[in-house]
Tab-separated table of N, CA and C in Angstrom:
chain	number	residue	atom	x	y	z
A	877	UNK	N	106.856	118.970	84.970
A	877	UNK	CA	105.544	118.382	85.033
A	877	UNK	C	104.699	119.191	86.015
A	878	UNK	N	103.455	119.388	85.647
A	878	UNK	CA	102.533	120.171	86.467
A	878	UNK	C	101.563	119.275	87.229
A	879	UNK	N	101.041	119.791	88.318
A	879	UNK	CA	100.082	119.057	89.137
A	879	UNK	C	98.857	118.662	88.316
A	880	UNK	N	98.448	119.475	87.373
A	880	UNK	CA	97.267	119.123	86.569
A	880	UNK	C	97.489	117.818	85.811
A	881	UNK	N	98.734	117.513	85.431
A	881	UNK	CA	99.035	116.256	84.746
A	881	UNK	C	98.885	115.075	85.706
A	882	UNK	N	99.239	115.288	86.952
A	882	UNK	CA	99.070	114.242	87.967
A	882	UNK	C	97.585	113.974	88.178
A	883	UNK	N	96.784	115.035	88.253
A	883	UNK	CA	95.342	114.869	88.428
A	883	UNK	C	94.720	114.127	87.250
A	884	UNK	N	95.179	114.424	86.027
A	884	UNK	CA	94.639	113.735	84.841
A	884	UNK	C	94.911	112.244	84.877
A	885	UNK	N	96.046	111.865	85.452
A	885	UNK	CA	96.436	110.452	85.499
A	885	UNK	C	95.660	109.669	86.561
A	886	UNK	N	95.035	110.360	87.492
A	886	UNK	CA	94.285	109.691	88.551
A	886	UNK	C	92.883	109.348	88.057
A	887	UNK	N	92.353	108.261	88.591
A	887	UNK	CA	90.985	107.898	88.225
A	887	UNK	C	90.027	108.367	89.315
A	888	UNK	N	88.851	108.738	88.907
A	888	UNK	CA	87.830	109.132	89.870
A	888	UNK	C	88.001	110.547	90.378
A	889	UNK	N	87.010	110.991	91.115
A	889	UNK	CA	87.030	112.329	91.678
A	889	UNK	C	87.597	112.318	93.081
A	890	UNK	N	87.563	113.460	93.702
A	890	UNK	CA	88.088	113.594	95.060
A	890	UNK	C	86.972	113.246	96.051
A	891	UNK	N	87.320	112.438	97.038
A	891	UNK	CA	86.383	112.048	98.091
A	891	UNK	C	86.535	113.062	99.216
A	892	UNK	N	85.426	113.617	99.680
A	892	UNK	CA	85.455	114.651	100.719
A	892	UNK	C	84.550	114.257	101.874
A	893	UNK	N	84.712	114.973	102.968
A	893	UNK	CA	83.831	114.823	104.115
A	893	UNK	C	83.373	116.228	104.525
A	894	UNK	N	82.183	116.325	105.063
A	894	UNK	CA	81.642	117.616	105.524
A	894	UNK	C	81.945	117.813	107.008
A	895	UNK	N	81.943	119.047	107.416
A	895	UNK	CA	82.279	119.388	108.801
A	895	UNK	C	81.352	118.728	109.807
A	896	UNK	N	80.098	118.499	109.455
A	896	UNK	CA	79.121	117.926	110.380
A	896	UNK	C	79.159	116.418	110.493
A	897	UNK	N	80.009	115.761	109.721
A	897	UNK	CA	80.135	114.305	109.811
A	897	UNK	C	80.889	113.934	111.079
A	898	UNK	N	80.651	112.734	111.575
A	898	UNK	CA	81.405	112.261	112.735
A	898	UNK	C	82.730	111.662	112.272
A	899	UNK	N	83.626	111.505	113.217
A	899	UNK	CA	84.902	110.858	112.920
A	899	UNK	C	84.636	109.442	112.406
A	900	UNK	N	83.659	108.746	112.981
A	900	UNK	CA	83.321	107.399	112.515
A	900	UNK	C	82.898	107.428	111.048
A	901	UNK	N	82.134	108.443	110.653
A	901	UNK	CA	81.749	108.590	109.243
A	901	UNK	C	82.985	108.766	108.369
A	902	UNK	N	83.920	109.601	108.824
A	902	UNK	CA	85.143	109.861	108.073
A	902	UNK	C	85.983	108.593	107.944
A	903	UNK	N	86.075	107.833	109.028
A	903	UNK	CA	86.826	106.574	108.987
A	903	UNK	C	86.197	105.629	107.968
A	904	UNK	N	84.884	105.590	107.934
A	904	UNK	CA	84.194	104.757	106.946
A	904	UNK	C	84.574	105.121	105.520
A	905	UNK	N	84.686	106.410	105.244
A	905	UNK	CA	85.099	106.861	103.908
A	905	UNK	C	86.554	106.495	103.614
A	906	UNK	N	87.423	106.687	104.599
A	906	UNK	CA	88.835	106.340	104.411
A	906	UNK	C	88.975	104.861	104.059
A	907	UNK	N	88.277	104.015	104.795
A	907	UNK	CA	88.375	102.573	104.584
A	907	UNK	C	87.719	102.169	103.262
A	908	UNK	N	86.523	102.671	103.004
A	908	UNK	CA	85.791	102.283	101.792
A	908	UNK	C	86.544	102.638	100.522
A	909	UNK	N	87.272	103.746	100.564
A	909	UNK	CA	87.974	104.204	99.354
A	909	UNK	C	89.478	103.956	99.400
A	910	UNK	N	89.946	103.312	100.475
A	910	UNK	CA	91.366	102.980	100.633
A	910	UNK	C	92.254	104.217	100.437
A	911	UNK	N	91.926	105.272	101.169
A	911	UNK	CA	92.657	106.538	101.076
A	911	UNK	C	93.159	106.952	102.452
A	912	UNK	N	94.081	107.912	102.476
A	912	UNK	CA	94.714	108.306	103.720
A	912	UNK	C	94.264	109.625	104.297
A	913	UNK	N	93.517	110.411	103.522
A	913	UNK	CA	93.044	111.688	104.053
A	913	UNK	C	91.818	112.149	103.282
A	914	UNK	N	91.095	113.050	103.926
A	914	UNK	CA	89.868	113.599	103.344
A	914	UNK	C	89.871	115.117	103.458
A	915	UNK	N	89.732	115.827	102.340
A	915	UNK	CA	89.493	117.263	102.457
A	915	UNK	C	88.154	117.480	103.162
A	916	UNK	N	88.099	118.490	104.008
A	916	UNK	CA	86.883	118.795	104.759
A	916	UNK	C	86.265	120.063	104.182
A	917	UNK	N	84.988	119.943	103.807
A	917	UNK	CA	84.269	121.078	103.236
A	917	UNK	C	83.181	121.545	104.190
A	918	UNK	N	82.946	122.871	104.211
A	918	UNK	CA	81.847	123.406	105.009
A	918	UNK	C	80.552	123.293	104.210
A	919	UNK	N	79.463	123.800	104.770
A	919	UNK	CA	78.160	123.684	104.116
A	919	UNK	C	78.102	124.415	102.778
A	920	UNK	N	78.962	125.412	102.588
A	920	UNK	CA	79.001	126.156	101.328
A	920	UNK	C	79.925	125.489	100.306
A	921	UNK	N	80.575	124.405	100.691
A	921	UNK	CA	81.470	123.705	99.775
A	921	UNK	C	82.889	124.232	99.759
A	922	UNK	N	83.228	125.089	100.723
A	922	UNK	CA	84.579	125.647	100.791
A	922	UNK	C	85.486	124.713	101.583
A	923	UNK	N	86.728	124.595	101.135
A	923	UNK	CA	87.721	123.800	101.845
A	923	UNK	C	88.082	124.501	103.150
A	924	UNK	N	87.883	123.793	104.266
A	924	UNK	CA	88.184	124.390	105.575
A	924	UNK	C	89.186	123.573	106.383
A	925	UNK	N	89.493	122.369	105.912
A	925	UNK	CA	90.424	121.540	106.662
A	925	UNK	C	90.724	120.248	105.940
A	926	UNK	N	91.476	119.406	106.625
A	926	UNK	CA	91.767	118.067	106.122
A	926	UNK	C	91.756	117.126	107.309
A	927	UNK	N	91.241	115.933	107.099
A	927	UNK	CA	91.211	114.899	108.132
A	927	UNK	C	92.040	113.737	107.618
A	928	UNK	N	93.059	113.344	108.398
A	928	UNK	CA	93.991	112.319	107.933
A	928	UNK	C	94.062	111.145	108.901
A	929	UNK	N	94.718	110.086	108.438
A	929	UNK	CA	94.975	108.940	109.303
A	929	UNK	C	95.729	109.375	110.555
A	930	UNK	N	96.639	110.318	110.398
A	930	UNK	CA	97.400	110.818	111.552
A	930	UNK	C	96.461	111.446	112.575
A	931	UNK	N	95.489	112.254	112.104
A	931	UNK	CA	94.507	112.852	113.011
A	931	UNK	C	93.750	111.760	113.768
A	932	UNK	N	93.392	110.705	113.062
A	932	UNK	CA	92.653	109.601	113.667
A	932	UNK	C	93.474	108.920	114.754
A	933	UNK	N	94.709	108.586	114.433
A	933	UNK	CA	95.553	107.880	115.407
A	933	UNK	C	95.812	108.713	116.652
A	934	UNK	N	96.121	109.983	116.455
A	934	UNK	CA	96.367	110.862	117.601
A	934	UNK	C	95.095	111.005	118.438
A	935	UNK	N	93.968	111.182	117.766
A	935	UNK	CA	92.704	111.353	118.484
A	935	UNK	C	92.312	110.149	119.306
A	936	UNK	N	92.433	108.964	118.726
A	936	UNK	CA	92.082	107.745	119.460
A	936	UNK	C	93.042	107.547	120.633
A	937	UNK	N	94.322	107.815	120.416
A	937	UNK	CA	95.309	107.664	121.495
A	937	UNK	C	95.025	108.637	122.647
A	938	UNK	N	94.697	109.880	122.311
A	938	UNK	CA	94.499	110.901	123.348
A	938	UNK	C	93.117	110.859	123.993
A	939	UNK	N	92.090	110.482	123.223
A	939	UNK	CA	90.715	110.602	123.732
A	939	UNK	C	89.986	109.278	123.878
A	940	UNK	N	90.523	108.216	123.316
A	940	UNK	CA	89.879	106.911	123.417
A	940	UNK	C	88.737	106.755	122.424
A	941	UNK	N	87.918	105.724	122.628
A	941	UNK	CA	86.853	105.401	121.679
A	941	UNK	C	85.817	106.509	121.464
A	942	UNK	N	85.645	107.368	122.453
A	942	UNK	CA	84.658	108.449	122.296
A	942	UNK	C	85.041	109.410	121.169
A	943	UNK	N	86.299	109.374	120.780
A	943	UNK	CA	86.779	110.221	119.681
A	943	UNK	C	85.970	109.977	118.409
A	944	UNK	N	85.548	108.746	118.206
A	944	UNK	CA	84.816	108.400	116.978
A	944	UNK	C	83.470	109.104	116.869
A	945	UNK	N	82.933	109.551	117.999
A	945	UNK	CA	81.635	110.227	117.994
A	945	UNK	C	81.751	111.748	117.840
A	946	UNK	N	82.966	112.248	117.859
A	946	UNK	CA	83.170	113.696	117.698
A	946	UNK	C	82.929	114.089	116.246
A	947	UNK	N	82.694	115.380	116.032
A	947	UNK	CA	82.497	115.883	114.675
A	947	UNK	C	83.842	116.198	114.027
A	948	UNK	N	83.921	115.952	112.746
A	948	UNK	CA	85.147	116.205	111.986
A	948	UNK	C	85.609	117.646	112.181
A	949	UNK	N	84.678	118.562	112.221
A	949	UNK	CA	84.992	119.981	112.399
A	949	UNK	C	85.810	120.224	113.668
A	950	UNK	N	85.580	119.423	114.696
A	950	UNK	CA	86.261	119.593	115.981
A	950	UNK	C	87.687	119.041	115.976
A	951	UNK	N	87.979	118.133	115.059
A	951	UNK	CA	89.253	117.407	115.137
A	951	UNK	C	90.119	117.515	113.878
A	952	UNK	N	89.596	118.110	112.832
A	952	UNK	CA	90.348	118.224	111.576
A	952	UNK	C	91.558	119.146	111.749
A	953	UNK	N	92.462	119.063	110.796
A	953	UNK	CA	93.548	120.026	110.718
A	953	UNK	C	93.017	121.197	109.896
A	954	UNK	N	92.838	122.361	110.513
A	954	UNK	CA	92.244	123.485	109.783
A	954	UNK	C	93.244	124.147	108.825
A	955	UNK	N	92.707	124.849	107.850
A	955	UNK	CA	93.511	125.638	106.901
A	955	UNK	C	94.698	124.847	106.355
A	956	UNK	N	94.428	123.763	105.640
A	956	UNK	CA	95.546	122.932	105.167
A	956	UNK	C	96.365	123.639	104.092
A	957	UNK	N	97.619	123.224	103.986
A	957	UNK	CA	98.429	123.682	102.868
A	957	UNK	C	97.784	123.149	101.605
A	958	UNK	N	97.822	123.938	100.544
A	958	UNK	CA	97.232	123.526	99.275
A	958	UNK	C	98.218	123.792	98.142
A	959	UNK	N	97.867	123.295	96.977
A	959	UNK	CA	98.634	123.607	95.774
A	959	UNK	C	97.647	123.907	94.654
A	960	UNK	N	98.190	124.344	93.526
A	960	UNK	CA	97.396	124.710	92.360
A	960	UNK	C	97.657	123.712	91.239
A	961	UNK	N	96.718	123.524	90.327
A	961	UNK	CA	96.971	122.659	89.166
A	961	UNK	C	98.150	123.147	88.329
A	962	UNK	N	98.507	124.410	88.457
A	962	UNK	CA	99.585	124.994	87.656
A	962	UNK	C	100.950	124.934	88.344
A	963	UNK	N	100.998	124.380	89.549
A	963	UNK	CA	102.264	124.265	90.271
A	963	UNK	C	103.108	123.131	89.692
A	964	UNK	N	104.420	123.299	89.781
A	964	UNK	CA	105.354	122.262	89.349
A	964	UNK	C	105.398	121.144	90.394
A	965	UNK	N	105.408	119.911	89.924
A	965	UNK	CA	105.411	118.751	90.815
A	965	UNK	C	106.587	118.784	91.781
A	966	UNK	N	107.777	119.093	91.288
A	966	UNK	CA	108.937	119.063	92.188
A	966	UNK	C	108.827	120.104	93.299
A	967	UNK	N	108.189	121.240	93.018
A	967	UNK	CA	108.006	122.247	94.065
A	967	UNK	C	106.980	121.793	95.102
A	968	UNK	N	105.928	121.149	94.628
A	968	UNK	CA	104.893	120.639	95.528
A	968	UNK	C	105.460	119.522	96.401
A	969	UNK	N	106.286	118.660	95.824
A	969	UNK	CA	106.910	117.592	96.609
A	969	UNK	C	107.789	118.187	97.713
A	970	UNK	N	108.498	119.250	97.399
A	970	UNK	CA	109.305	119.933	98.409
A	970	UNK	C	108.448	120.515	99.511
A	971	UNK	N	107.333	121.123	99.140
A	971	UNK	CA	106.409	121.698	100.127
A	971	UNK	C	105.856	120.594	101.036
A	972	UNK	N	105.503	119.467	100.453
A	972	UNK	CA	104.974	118.355	101.243
A	972	UNK	C	106.027	117.834	102.221
A	973	UNK	N	107.254	117.755	101.765
A	973	UNK	CA	108.344	117.283	102.614
A	973	UNK	C	108.594	118.248	103.771
A	974	UNK	N	108.631	119.541	103.469
A	974	UNK	CA	108.871	120.543	104.516
A	974	UNK	C	107.781	120.534	105.578
A	975	UNK	N	106.540	120.351	105.144
A	975	UNK	CA	105.411	120.399	106.081
A	975	UNK	C	105.021	119.019	106.611
A	976	UNK	N	105.748	118.001	106.170
A	976	UNK	CA	105.539	116.626	106.631
A	976	UNK	C	104.100	116.163	106.432
A	977	UNK	N	103.592	116.353	105.216
A	977	UNK	CA	102.252	115.875	104.868
A	977	UNK	C	102.355	114.944	103.665
A	978	UNK	N	101.438	114.005	103.598
A	978	UNK	CA	101.454	113.031	102.514
A	978	UNK	C	100.498	113.345	101.382
A	979	UNK	N	99.525	114.209	101.639
A	979	UNK	CA	98.542	114.585	100.620
A	979	UNK	C	98.288	116.078	100.694
A	980	UNK	N	98.035	116.654	99.528
A	980	UNK	CA	97.690	118.079	99.469
A	980	UNK	C	96.436	118.272	98.640
A	981	UNK	N	95.495	119.065	99.153
A	981	UNK	CA	94.360	119.458	98.333
A	981	UNK	C	94.838	120.361	97.187
A	982	UNK	N	94.216	120.202	96.042
A	982	UNK	CA	94.517	121.033	94.876
A	982	UNK	C	93.350	122.007	94.709
A	983	UNK	N	93.672	123.299	94.711
A	983	UNK	CA	92.643	124.343	94.678
A	983	UNK	C	92.878	125.253	93.484
A	984	UNK	N	91.798	125.532	92.750
A	984	UNK	CA	91.834	126.486	91.640
A	984	UNK	C	90.652	127.432	91.789
A	985	UNK	N	90.917	128.724	91.752
A	985	UNK	CA	89.863	129.734	91.902
A	985	UNK	C	89.014	129.478	93.140
A	986	UNK	N	89.686	129.218	94.271
A	986	UNK	CA	89.037	128.978	95.564
A	986	UNK	C	88.118	127.758	95.574
A	987	UNK	N	88.305	126.835	94.639
A	987	UNK	CA	87.488	125.629	94.579
A	987	UNK	C	88.391	124.397	94.624
A	988	UNK	N	88.011	123.423	95.438
A	988	UNK	CA	88.744	122.172	95.511
A	988	UNK	C	88.560	121.411	94.200
A	989	UNK	N	89.665	121.076	93.543
A	989	UNK	CA	89.585	120.355	92.260
A	989	UNK	C	90.241	118.980	92.324
A	990	UNK	N	90.887	118.667	93.438
A	990	UNK	CA	91.516	117.360	93.556
A	990	UNK	C	92.346	117.248	94.805
A	991	UNK	N	92.993	116.103	94.918
A	991	UNK	CA	93.890	115.820	96.025
A	991	UNK	C	95.037	115.011	95.448
A	992	UNK	N	96.271	115.398	95.742
A	992	UNK	CA	97.420	114.650	95.246
A	992	UNK	C	98.232	114.131	96.420
A	993	UNK	N	98.762	112.937	96.236
A	993	UNK	CA	99.622	112.339	97.248
A	993	UNK	C	101.038	112.268	96.700
A	994	UNK	N	101.972	112.051	97.604
A	994	UNK	CA	103.364	111.867	97.176
A	994	UNK	C	103.442	110.680	96.221
A	995	UNK	N	102.707	109.623	96.512
A	995	UNK	CA	102.691	108.456	95.640
A	995	UNK	C	102.176	108.759	94.244
A	996	UNK	N	101.139	109.594	94.156
A	996	UNK	CA	100.610	109.986	92.837
A	996	UNK	C	101.692	110.670	92.009
A	997	UNK	N	102.432	111.555	92.660
A	997	UNK	CA	103.455	112.313	91.942
A	997	UNK	C	104.636	111.426	91.551
A	998	UNK	N	105.052	110.544	92.455
A	998	UNK	CA	106.151	109.635	92.136
A	998	UNK	C	105.757	108.745	90.955
A	999	UNK	N	104.531	108.236	90.955
A	999	UNK	CA	104.057	107.385	89.857
A	999	UNK	C	104.108	108.124	88.524
A	1000	UNK	N	103.661	109.357	88.488
A	1000	UNK	CA	103.671	110.131	87.244
A	1000	UNK	C	105.102	110.430	86.787
A	1001	UNK	N	105.964	110.780	87.719
A	1001	UNK	CA	107.356	111.042	87.356
A	1001	UNK	C	108.026	109.764	86.847
A	1002	UNK	N	107.740	108.652	87.469
A	1002	UNK	CA	108.290	107.372	87.034
A	1002	UNK	C	107.802	107.029	85.622
A	1003	UNK	N	106.509	107.165	85.388
A	1003	UNK	CA	105.961	106.863	84.059
A	1003	UNK	C	106.591	107.748	82.990
A	1004	UNK	N	106.776	109.019	83.309
A	1004	UNK	CA	107.390	109.930	82.340
A	1004	UNK	C	108.843	109.524	82.063
A	1005	UNK	N	109.581	109.187	83.101
A	1005	UNK	CA	110.973	108.777	82.933
A	1005	UNK	C	111.065	107.498	82.106
A	1006	UNK	N	110.192	106.551	82.358
A	1006	UNK	CA	110.174	105.305	81.583
A	1006	UNK	C	109.892	105.582	80.105
A	1007	UNK	N	108.944	106.454	79.821
A	1007	UNK	CA	108.633	106.799	78.430
A	1007	UNK	C	109.827	107.466	77.753
A	1008	UNK	N	110.486	108.367	78.458
A	1008	UNK	CA	111.666	109.029	77.898
A	1008	UNK	C	112.789	108.024	77.649
A	1009	UNK	N	112.968	107.082	78.567
A	1009	UNK	CA	113.991	106.056	78.388
A	1009	UNK	C	113.704	105.185	77.165
A	1010	UNK	N	112.454	104.792	76.974
A	1010	UNK	CA	112.092	104.004	75.788
A	1010	UNK	C	112.355	104.795	74.512
A	1011	UNK	N	112.017	106.055	74.545
A	1011	UNK	CA	112.231	106.922	73.390
A	1011	UNK	C	113.728	107.024	73.061
A	1012	UNK	N	114.536	107.282	74.067
A	1012	UNK	CA	115.982	107.396	73.851
A	1012	UNK	C	116.596	106.074	73.402
A	1013	UNK	N	116.157	104.981	73.989
A	1013	UNK	CA	116.649	103.669	73.590
A	1013	UNK	C	116.343	103.413	72.115
A	1014	UNK	N	115.113	103.720	71.726
A	1014	UNK	CA	114.730	103.542	70.327
A	1014	UNK	C	115.547	104.418	69.393
A	1015	UNK	N	115.814	105.611	69.805
A	1015	UNK	CA	116.619	106.538	69.002
A	1015	UNK	C	118.047	106.015	68.850
A	1016	UNK	N	118.620	105.543	69.940
A	1016	UNK	CA	120.010	105.068	69.919
A	1016	UNK	C	120.189	103.759	69.163
A	1017	UNK	N	119.192	102.875	69.230
A	1017	UNK	CA	119.353	101.555	68.669
A	1017	UNK	C	118.518	101.315	67.415
A	1018	UNK	N	118.051	102.372	66.813
A	1018	UNK	CA	117.435	102.282	65.504
A	1018	UNK	C	115.989	101.906	65.439
A	1019	UNK	N	115.298	101.876	66.578
A	1019	UNK	CA	113.878	101.562	66.521
A	1019	UNK	C	113.023	102.817	66.724
A	1020	UNK	N	113.685	103.943	66.597
A	1020	UNK	CA	112.992	105.221	66.801
A	1020	UNK	C	112.049	105.508	65.640
A	1021	UNK	N	110.838	105.912	65.987
A	1021	UNK	CA	109.864	106.320	64.978
A	1021	UNK	C	109.536	107.778	65.225
A	1022	UNK	N	109.768	108.598	64.218
A	1022	UNK	CA	109.520	110.029	64.340
A	1022	UNK	C	108.028	110.275	64.530
A	1023	UNK	N	107.700	111.257	65.338
A	1023	UNK	CA	106.266	111.579	65.579
A	1023	UNK	C	105.603	112.146	64.342
């Protein structure tokens, strides 16, 4: 299974934040969209970082409430690991595990095209396995219908 299949199964586009936004602005986006991270784009629309719940927690713990007034550009994780729509899901899951990240920006031709989470990939793999199981069950027990 390829990452592009995971992106197709997701609804909606990717929610992003710009470098000039404040941390409070970013938190508002995280909460409003019930998401765990935001790709950070510069003024030209290029991916330059990622801002995650982990960044928020560490920042508030280390800097206190004033952290919310800082700019995303100052506190984001720069140069995030990325994947391609053509990458295999199992390889991307391994990369996420090695780097201890829960979401990866998906980039094609130097353009951000999506964001995938471990949960997105597990859901797609589960759905595929369930479909294959139904197909095999039907084949074994006589309810199989040829395509």
